[in-house]
PDB file of C-alpha atoms in Angstrom:
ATOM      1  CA  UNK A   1     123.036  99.797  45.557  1.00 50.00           C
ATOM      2  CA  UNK A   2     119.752  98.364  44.780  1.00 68.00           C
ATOM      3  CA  UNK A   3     117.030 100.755  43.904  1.00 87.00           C
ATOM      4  CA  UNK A   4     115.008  98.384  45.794  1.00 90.00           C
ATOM      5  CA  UNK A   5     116.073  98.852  48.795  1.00 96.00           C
ATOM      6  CA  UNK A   6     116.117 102.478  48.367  1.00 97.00           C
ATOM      7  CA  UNK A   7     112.648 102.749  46.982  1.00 97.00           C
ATOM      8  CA  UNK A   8     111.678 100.632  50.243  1.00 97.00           C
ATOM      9  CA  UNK A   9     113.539 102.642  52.576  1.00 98.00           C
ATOM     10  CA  UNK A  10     111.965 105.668  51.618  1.00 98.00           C
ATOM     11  CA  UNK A  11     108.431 104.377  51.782  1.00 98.00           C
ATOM     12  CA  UNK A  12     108.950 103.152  54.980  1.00 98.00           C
ATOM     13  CA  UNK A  13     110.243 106.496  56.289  1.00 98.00           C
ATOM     14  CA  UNK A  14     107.679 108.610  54.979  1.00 98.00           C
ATOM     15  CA  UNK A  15     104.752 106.194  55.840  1.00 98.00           C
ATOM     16  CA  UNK A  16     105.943 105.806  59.419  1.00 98.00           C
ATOM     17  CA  UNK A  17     107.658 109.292  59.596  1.00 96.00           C
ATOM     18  CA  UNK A  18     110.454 107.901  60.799  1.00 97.00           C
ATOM     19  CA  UNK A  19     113.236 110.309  62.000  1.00 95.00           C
ATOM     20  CA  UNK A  20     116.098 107.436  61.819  1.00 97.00           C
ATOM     21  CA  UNK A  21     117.019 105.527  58.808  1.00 97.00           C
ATOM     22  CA  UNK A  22     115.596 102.221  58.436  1.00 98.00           C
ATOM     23  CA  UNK A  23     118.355  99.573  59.045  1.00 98.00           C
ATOM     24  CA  UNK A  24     119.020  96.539  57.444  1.00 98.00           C
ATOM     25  CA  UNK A  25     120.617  93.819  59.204  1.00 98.00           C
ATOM     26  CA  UNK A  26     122.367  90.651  57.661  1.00 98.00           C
ATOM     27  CA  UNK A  27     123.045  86.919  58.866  1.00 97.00           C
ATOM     28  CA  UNK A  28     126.159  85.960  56.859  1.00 97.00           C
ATOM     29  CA  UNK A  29     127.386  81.724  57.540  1.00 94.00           C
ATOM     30  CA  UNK A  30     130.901  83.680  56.853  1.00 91.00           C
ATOM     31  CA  UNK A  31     132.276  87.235  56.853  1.00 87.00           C
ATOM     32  CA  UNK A  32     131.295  88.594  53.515  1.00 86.00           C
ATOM     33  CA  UNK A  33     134.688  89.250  51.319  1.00 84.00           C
ATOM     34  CA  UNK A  34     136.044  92.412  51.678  1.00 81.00           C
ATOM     35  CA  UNK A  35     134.140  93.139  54.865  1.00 83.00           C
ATOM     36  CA  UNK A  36     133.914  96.582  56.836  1.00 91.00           C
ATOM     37  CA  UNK A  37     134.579  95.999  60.119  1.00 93.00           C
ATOM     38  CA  UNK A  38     132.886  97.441  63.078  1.00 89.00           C
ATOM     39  CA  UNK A  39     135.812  99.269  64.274  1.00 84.00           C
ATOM     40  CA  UNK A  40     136.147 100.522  67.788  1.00 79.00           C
ATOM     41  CA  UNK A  41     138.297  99.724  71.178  1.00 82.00           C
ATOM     42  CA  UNK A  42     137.429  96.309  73.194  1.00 83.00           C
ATOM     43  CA  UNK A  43     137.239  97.280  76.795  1.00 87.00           C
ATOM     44  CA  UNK A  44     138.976  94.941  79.776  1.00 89.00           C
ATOM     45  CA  UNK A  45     136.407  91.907  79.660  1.00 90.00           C
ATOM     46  CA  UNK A  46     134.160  91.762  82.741  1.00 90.00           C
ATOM     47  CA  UNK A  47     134.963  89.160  85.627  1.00 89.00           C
ATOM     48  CA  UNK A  48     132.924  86.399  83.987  1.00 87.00           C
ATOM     49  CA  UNK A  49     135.063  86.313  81.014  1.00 86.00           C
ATOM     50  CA  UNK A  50     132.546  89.256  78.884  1.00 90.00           C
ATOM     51  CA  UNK A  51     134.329  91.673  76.350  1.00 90.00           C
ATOM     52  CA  UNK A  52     132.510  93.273  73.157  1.00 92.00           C
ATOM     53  CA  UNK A  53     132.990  96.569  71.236  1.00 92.00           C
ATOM     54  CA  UNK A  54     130.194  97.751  72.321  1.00 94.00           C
ATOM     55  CA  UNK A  55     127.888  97.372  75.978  1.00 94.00           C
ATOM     56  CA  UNK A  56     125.307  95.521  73.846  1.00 96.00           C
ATOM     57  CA  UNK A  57     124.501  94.234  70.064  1.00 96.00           C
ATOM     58  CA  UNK A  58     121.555  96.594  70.010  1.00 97.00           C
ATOM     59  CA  UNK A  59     124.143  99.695  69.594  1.00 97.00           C
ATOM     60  CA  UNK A  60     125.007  98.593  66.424  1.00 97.00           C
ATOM     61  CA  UNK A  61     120.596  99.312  65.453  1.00 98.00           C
ATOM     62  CA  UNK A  62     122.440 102.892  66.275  1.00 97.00           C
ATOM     63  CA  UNK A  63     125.364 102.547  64.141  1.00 96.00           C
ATOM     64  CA  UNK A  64     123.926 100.892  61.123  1.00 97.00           C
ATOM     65  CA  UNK A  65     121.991 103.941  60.577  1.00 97.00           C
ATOM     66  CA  UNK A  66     124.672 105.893  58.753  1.00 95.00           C
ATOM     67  CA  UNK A  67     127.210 103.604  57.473  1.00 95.00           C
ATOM     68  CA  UNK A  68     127.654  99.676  56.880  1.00 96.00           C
ATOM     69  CA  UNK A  69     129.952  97.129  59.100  1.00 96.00           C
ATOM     70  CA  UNK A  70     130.336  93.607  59.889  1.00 97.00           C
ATOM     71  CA  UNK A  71     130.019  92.439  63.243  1.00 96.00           C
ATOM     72  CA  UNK A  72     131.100  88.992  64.583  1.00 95.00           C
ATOM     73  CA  UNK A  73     130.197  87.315  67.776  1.00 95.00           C
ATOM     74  CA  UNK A  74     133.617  89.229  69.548  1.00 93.00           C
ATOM     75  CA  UNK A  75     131.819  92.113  69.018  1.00 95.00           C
ATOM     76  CA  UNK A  76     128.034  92.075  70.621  1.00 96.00           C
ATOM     77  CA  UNK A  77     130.030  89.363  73.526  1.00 94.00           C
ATOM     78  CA  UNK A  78     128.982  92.045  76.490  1.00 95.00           C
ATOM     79  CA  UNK A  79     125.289  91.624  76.289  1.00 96.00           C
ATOM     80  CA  UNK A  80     124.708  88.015  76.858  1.00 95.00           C
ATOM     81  CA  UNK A  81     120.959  88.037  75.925  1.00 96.00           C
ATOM     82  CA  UNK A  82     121.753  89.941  73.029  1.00 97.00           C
ATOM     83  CA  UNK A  83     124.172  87.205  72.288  1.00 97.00           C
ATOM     84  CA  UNK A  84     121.622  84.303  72.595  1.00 96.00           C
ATOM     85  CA  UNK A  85     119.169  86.006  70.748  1.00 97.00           C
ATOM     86  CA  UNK A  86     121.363  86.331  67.808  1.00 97.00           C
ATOM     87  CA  UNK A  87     122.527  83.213  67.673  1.00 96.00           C
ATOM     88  CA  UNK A  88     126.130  83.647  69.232  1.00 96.00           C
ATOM     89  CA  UNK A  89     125.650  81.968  72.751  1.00 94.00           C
ATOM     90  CA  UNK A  90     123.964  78.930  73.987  1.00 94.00           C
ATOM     91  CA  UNK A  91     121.271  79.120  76.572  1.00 92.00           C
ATOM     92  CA  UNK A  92     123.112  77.269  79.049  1.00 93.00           C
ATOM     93  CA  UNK A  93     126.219  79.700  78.503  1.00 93.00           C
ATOM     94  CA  UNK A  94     124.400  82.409  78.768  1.00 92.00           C
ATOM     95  CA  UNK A  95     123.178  81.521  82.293  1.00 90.00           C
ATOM     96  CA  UNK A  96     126.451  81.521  83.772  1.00 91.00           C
ATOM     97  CA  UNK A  97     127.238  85.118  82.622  1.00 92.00           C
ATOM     98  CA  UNK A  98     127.000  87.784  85.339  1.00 92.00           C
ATOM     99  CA  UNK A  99     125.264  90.366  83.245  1.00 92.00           C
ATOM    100  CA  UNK A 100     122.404  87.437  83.041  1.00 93.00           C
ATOM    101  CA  UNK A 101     122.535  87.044  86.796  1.00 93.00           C
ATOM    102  CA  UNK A 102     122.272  90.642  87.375  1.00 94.00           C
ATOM    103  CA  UNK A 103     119.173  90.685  85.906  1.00 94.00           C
ATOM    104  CA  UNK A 104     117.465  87.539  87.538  1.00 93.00           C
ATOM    105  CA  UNK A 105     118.692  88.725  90.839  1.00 93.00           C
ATOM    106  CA  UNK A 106     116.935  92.490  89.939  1.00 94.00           C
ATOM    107  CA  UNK A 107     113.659  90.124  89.301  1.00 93.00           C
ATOM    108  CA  UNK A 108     113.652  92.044  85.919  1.00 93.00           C
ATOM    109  CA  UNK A 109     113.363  89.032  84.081  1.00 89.00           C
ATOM    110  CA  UNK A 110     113.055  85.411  86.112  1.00 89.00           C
ATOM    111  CA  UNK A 111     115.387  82.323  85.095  1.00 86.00           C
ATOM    112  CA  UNK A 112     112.784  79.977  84.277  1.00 88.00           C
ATOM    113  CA  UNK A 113     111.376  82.606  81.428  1.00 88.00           C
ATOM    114  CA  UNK A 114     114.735  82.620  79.490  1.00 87.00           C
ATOM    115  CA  UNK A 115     113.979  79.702  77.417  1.00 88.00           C
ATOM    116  CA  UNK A 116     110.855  81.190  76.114  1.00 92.00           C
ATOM    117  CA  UNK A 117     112.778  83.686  74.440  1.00 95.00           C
ATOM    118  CA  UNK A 118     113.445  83.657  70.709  1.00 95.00           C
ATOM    119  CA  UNK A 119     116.711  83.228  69.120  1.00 96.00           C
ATOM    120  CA  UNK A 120     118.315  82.635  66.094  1.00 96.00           C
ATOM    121  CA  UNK A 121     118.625  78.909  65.819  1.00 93.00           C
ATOM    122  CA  UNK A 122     121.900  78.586  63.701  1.00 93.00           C
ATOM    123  CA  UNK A 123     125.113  80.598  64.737  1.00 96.00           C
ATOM    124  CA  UNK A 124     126.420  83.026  62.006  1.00 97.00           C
ATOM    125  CA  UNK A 125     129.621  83.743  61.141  1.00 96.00           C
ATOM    126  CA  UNK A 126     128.682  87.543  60.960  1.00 97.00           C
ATOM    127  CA  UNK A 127     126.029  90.059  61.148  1.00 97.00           C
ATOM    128  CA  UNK A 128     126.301  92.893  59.089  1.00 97.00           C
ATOM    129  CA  UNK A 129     124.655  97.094  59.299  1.00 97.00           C
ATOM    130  CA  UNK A 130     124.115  99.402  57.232  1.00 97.00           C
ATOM    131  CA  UNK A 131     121.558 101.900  55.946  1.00 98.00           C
ATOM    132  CA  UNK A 132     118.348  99.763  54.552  1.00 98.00           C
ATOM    133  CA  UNK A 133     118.441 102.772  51.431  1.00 97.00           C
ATOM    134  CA  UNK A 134     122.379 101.717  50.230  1.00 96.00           C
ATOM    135  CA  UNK A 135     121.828  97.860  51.204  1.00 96.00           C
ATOM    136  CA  UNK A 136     124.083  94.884  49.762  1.00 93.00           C
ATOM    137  CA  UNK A 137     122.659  92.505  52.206  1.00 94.00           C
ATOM    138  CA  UNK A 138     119.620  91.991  54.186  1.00 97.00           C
ATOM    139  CA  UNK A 139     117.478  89.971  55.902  1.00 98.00           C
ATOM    140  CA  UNK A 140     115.992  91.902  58.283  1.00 98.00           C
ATOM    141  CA  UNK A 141     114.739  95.574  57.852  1.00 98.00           C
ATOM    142  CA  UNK A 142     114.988  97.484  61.713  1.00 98.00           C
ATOM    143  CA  UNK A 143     112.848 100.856  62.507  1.00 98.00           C
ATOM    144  CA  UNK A 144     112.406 102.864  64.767  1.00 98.00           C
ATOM    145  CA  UNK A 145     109.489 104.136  64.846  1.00 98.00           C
ATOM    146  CA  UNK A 146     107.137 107.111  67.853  1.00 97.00           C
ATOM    147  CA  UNK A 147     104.130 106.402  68.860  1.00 96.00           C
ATOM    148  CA  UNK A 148     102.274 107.696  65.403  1.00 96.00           C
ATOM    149  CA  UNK A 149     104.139 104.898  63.655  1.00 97.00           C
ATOM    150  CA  UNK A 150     103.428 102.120  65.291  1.00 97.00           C
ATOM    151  CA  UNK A 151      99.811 102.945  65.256  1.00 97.00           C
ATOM    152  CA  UNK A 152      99.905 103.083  61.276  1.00 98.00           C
ATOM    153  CA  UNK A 153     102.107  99.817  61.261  1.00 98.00           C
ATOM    154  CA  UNK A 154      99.262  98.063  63.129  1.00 98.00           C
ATOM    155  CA  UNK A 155      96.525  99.519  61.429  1.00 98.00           C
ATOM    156  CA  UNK A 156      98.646  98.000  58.169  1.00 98.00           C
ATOM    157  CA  UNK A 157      99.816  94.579  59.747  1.00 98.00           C
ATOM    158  CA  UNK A 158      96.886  93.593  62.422  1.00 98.00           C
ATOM    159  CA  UNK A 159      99.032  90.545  62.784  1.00 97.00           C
ATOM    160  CA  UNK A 160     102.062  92.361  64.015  1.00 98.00           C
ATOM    161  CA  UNK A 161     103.224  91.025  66.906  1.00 97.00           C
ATOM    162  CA  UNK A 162     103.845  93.546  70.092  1.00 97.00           C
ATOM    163  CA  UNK A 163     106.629  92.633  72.337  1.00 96.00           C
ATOM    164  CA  UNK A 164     108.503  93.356  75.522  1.00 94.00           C
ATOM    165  CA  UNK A 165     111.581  92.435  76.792  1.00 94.00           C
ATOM    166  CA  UNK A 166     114.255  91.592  75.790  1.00 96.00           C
ATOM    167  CA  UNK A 167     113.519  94.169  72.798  1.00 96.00           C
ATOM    168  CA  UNK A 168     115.885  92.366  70.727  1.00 97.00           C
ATOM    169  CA  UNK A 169     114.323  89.380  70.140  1.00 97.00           C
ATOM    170  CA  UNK A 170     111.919  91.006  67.529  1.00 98.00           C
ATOM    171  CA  UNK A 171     115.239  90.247  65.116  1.00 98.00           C
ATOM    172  CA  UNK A 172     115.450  86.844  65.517  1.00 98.00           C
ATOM    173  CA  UNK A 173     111.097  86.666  65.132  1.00 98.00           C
ATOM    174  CA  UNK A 174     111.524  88.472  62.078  1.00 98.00           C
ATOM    175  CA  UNK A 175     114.756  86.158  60.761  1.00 98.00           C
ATOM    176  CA  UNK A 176     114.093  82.988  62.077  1.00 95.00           C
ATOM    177  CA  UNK A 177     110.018  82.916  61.998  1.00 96.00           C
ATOM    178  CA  UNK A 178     108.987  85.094  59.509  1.00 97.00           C
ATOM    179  CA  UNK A 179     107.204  87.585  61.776  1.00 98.00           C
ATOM    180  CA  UNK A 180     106.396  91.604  61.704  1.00 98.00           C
ATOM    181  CA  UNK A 181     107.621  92.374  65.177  1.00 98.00           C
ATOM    182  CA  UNK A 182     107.796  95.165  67.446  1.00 98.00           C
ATOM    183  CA  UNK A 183     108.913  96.249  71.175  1.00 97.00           C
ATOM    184  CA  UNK A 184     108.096  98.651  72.852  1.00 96.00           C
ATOM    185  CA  UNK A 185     111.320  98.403  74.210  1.00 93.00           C
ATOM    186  CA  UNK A 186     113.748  97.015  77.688  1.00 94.00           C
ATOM    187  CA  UNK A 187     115.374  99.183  80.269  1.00 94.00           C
ATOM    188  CA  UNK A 188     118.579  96.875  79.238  1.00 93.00           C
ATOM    189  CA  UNK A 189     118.950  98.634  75.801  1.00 95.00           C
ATOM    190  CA  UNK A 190     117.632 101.689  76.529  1.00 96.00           C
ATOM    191  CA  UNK A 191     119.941 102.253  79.000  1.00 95.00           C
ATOM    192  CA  UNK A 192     122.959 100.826  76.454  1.00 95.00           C
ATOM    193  CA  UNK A 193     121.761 102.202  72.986  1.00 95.00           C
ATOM    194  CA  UNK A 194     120.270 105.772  74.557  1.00 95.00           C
ATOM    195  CA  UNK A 195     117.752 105.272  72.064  1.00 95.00           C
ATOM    196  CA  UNK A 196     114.915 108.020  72.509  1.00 94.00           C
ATOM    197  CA  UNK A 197     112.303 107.480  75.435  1.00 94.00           C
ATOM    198  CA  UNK A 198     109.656 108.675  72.617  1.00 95.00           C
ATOM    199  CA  UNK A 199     110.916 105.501  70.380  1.00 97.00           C
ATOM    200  CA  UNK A 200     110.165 101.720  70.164  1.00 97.00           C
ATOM    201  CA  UNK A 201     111.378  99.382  67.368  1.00 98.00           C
ATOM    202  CA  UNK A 202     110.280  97.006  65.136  1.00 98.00           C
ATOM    203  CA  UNK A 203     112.065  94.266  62.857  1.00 98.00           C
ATOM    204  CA  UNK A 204     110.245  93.135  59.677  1.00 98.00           C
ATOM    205  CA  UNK A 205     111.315  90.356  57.360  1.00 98.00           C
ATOM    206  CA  UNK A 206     113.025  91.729  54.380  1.00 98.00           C
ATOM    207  CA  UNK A 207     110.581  89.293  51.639  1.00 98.00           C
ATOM    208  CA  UNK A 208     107.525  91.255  53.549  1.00 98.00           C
ATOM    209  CA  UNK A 209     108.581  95.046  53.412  1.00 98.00           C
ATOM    210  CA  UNK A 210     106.768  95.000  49.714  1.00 98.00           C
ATOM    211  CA  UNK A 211     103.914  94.026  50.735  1.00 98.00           C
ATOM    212  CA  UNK A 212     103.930  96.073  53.836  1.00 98.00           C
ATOM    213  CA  UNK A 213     104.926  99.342  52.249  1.00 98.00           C
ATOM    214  CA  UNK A 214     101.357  98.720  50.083  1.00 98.00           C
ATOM    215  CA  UNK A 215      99.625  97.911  53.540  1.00 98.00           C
ATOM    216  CA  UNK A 216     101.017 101.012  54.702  1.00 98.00           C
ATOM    217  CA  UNK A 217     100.030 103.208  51.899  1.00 98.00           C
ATOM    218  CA  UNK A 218      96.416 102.666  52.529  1.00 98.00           C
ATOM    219  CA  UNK A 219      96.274 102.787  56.391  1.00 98.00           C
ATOM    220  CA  UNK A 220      98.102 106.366  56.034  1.00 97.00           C
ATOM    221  CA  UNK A 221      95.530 107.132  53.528  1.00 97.00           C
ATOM    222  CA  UNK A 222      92.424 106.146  55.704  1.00 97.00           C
ATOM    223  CA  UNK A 223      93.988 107.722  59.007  1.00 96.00           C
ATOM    224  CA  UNK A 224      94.570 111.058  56.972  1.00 96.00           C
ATOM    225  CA  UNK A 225      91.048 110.832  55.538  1.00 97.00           C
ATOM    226  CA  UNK A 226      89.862 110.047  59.482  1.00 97.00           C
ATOM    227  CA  UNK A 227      91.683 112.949  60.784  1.00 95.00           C
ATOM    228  CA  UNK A 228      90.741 115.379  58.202  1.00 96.00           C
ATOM    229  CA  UNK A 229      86.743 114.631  59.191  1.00 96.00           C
ATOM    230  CA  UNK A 230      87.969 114.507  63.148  1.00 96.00           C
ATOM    231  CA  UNK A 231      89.454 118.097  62.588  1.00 93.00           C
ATOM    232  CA  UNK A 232      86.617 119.544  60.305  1.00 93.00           C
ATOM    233  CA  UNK A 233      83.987 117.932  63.155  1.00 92.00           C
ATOM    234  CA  UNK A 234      86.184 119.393  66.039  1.00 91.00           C
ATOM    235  CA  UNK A 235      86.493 122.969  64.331  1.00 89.00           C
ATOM    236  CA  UNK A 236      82.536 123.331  65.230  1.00 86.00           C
ATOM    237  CA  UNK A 237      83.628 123.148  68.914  1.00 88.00           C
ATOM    238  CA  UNK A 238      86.667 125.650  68.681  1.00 77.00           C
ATOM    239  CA  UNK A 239      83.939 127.602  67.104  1.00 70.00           C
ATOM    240  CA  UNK A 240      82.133 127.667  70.402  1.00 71.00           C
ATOM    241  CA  UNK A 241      85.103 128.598  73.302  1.00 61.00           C
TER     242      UNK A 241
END
């Protein structure tokens, strides 16, 4: 365990009073030895040839709260976007799935727009979860964060870059460009992780949680010190009903 990652994953939780465990997420060129698999039943794969442990690679944000696992591309194969953000799938094979033509014919998301989508230019062999505070491996830290956080995260990063859909790009901006990203989150993983309606995410490099975690300090400490004068000046109008 490295007491860095602990140290981090503890700032980060109380600074952005987090009520999930930060996550840390590796890109491995091959399985790590000795890994621990994700372990779970495949369903029958879908018409177009889909299968997967799980309806979507964003489940495994859910997972890797409480325990650490491999993953390889078998595993996240139902959720085509999730796939081709990650690195697993093509852009042309990702087209012909139906779970992609679903969502073009829904006019959620039009064809011409996938392309502009970040993804992680070189395939790994495996991505690994597991709780940011007991890490061996990361390279992206995930959060999920209410609406409280994410204020204090932008006061800290002004540069932090607020996406949409599909919410898990912000992983491949934050392992394949170097960005602080966050989502506010996609109808396609909320509906497949359940994640909390009161939640959005956000994926930060692991070589900038450091220097975030000191950003963070002092944007808590000037909200606080703003909120104690907004309460003292609000008190004389309680005074008054």
């Amino acid at each position: 365990m490295s007491n860095r990652f602990r140290n981090q994953a503890e700032a980060l939780r109380s600074l952005l009073q987090l009520s999930a465990s930060p996550v840390a997420i590796a890109f491995h060129s091959v399985p790590p030895d000795e890994p621990d698999w994700f372990d779970g039943p495949v369903p029958p794969r879908a018409p177009d040839g889909r299968t997967g442990r799980v309806p979507a690679g964003c489940v495994f944000w859910m997972h890797g709260t409480d325990r650490r696992f491999v993953t390889v591309a078998e595993d996240h194969a139902n959720c085509s976007v999730g796939s081709y953000t990650h690195g697993f799938l093509s852009l042309a094979d990702a087209a012909t799935r139906g779970d992609v033509a679903a969502i073009v014919e829904a006019g959620w998301v039009a064809e011409e727009d996938f392309a502009a989508i970040p993804s992680v230019e070189s395939t790994p062999g495996a991505v690994s979860y597991e709780p940011l505070a007991g890490a061996q491996h990361c390279d992206v830290v995930l959060v999920r964060v209410h609406a409280a956080g994410l204020m204090t995260l932008l006061d800290a990063w002004p540069e932090l870059r607020i996406e949409g859909k599909p919410q898990c790009h912000i992983v491949a901006l934050a392992h394949q460009h170097g960005r602080v990203a966050a989502s506010v989150g996609c109808a396609l993983s909320r509906a497949r992780t359940g994640i909390p309606v009161t939640e959005a995410t956000a994926a930060i490099p692991v070589a900038l949680v450091d220097m975030l975690v000191e950003r963070l300090a002092r944007a808590a400490e000037a909200n606080a010190a703003v909120a104690r004068y907004a309460g003292a000046d609000a008190a004389r109008f309680a005074a008054m009903s």
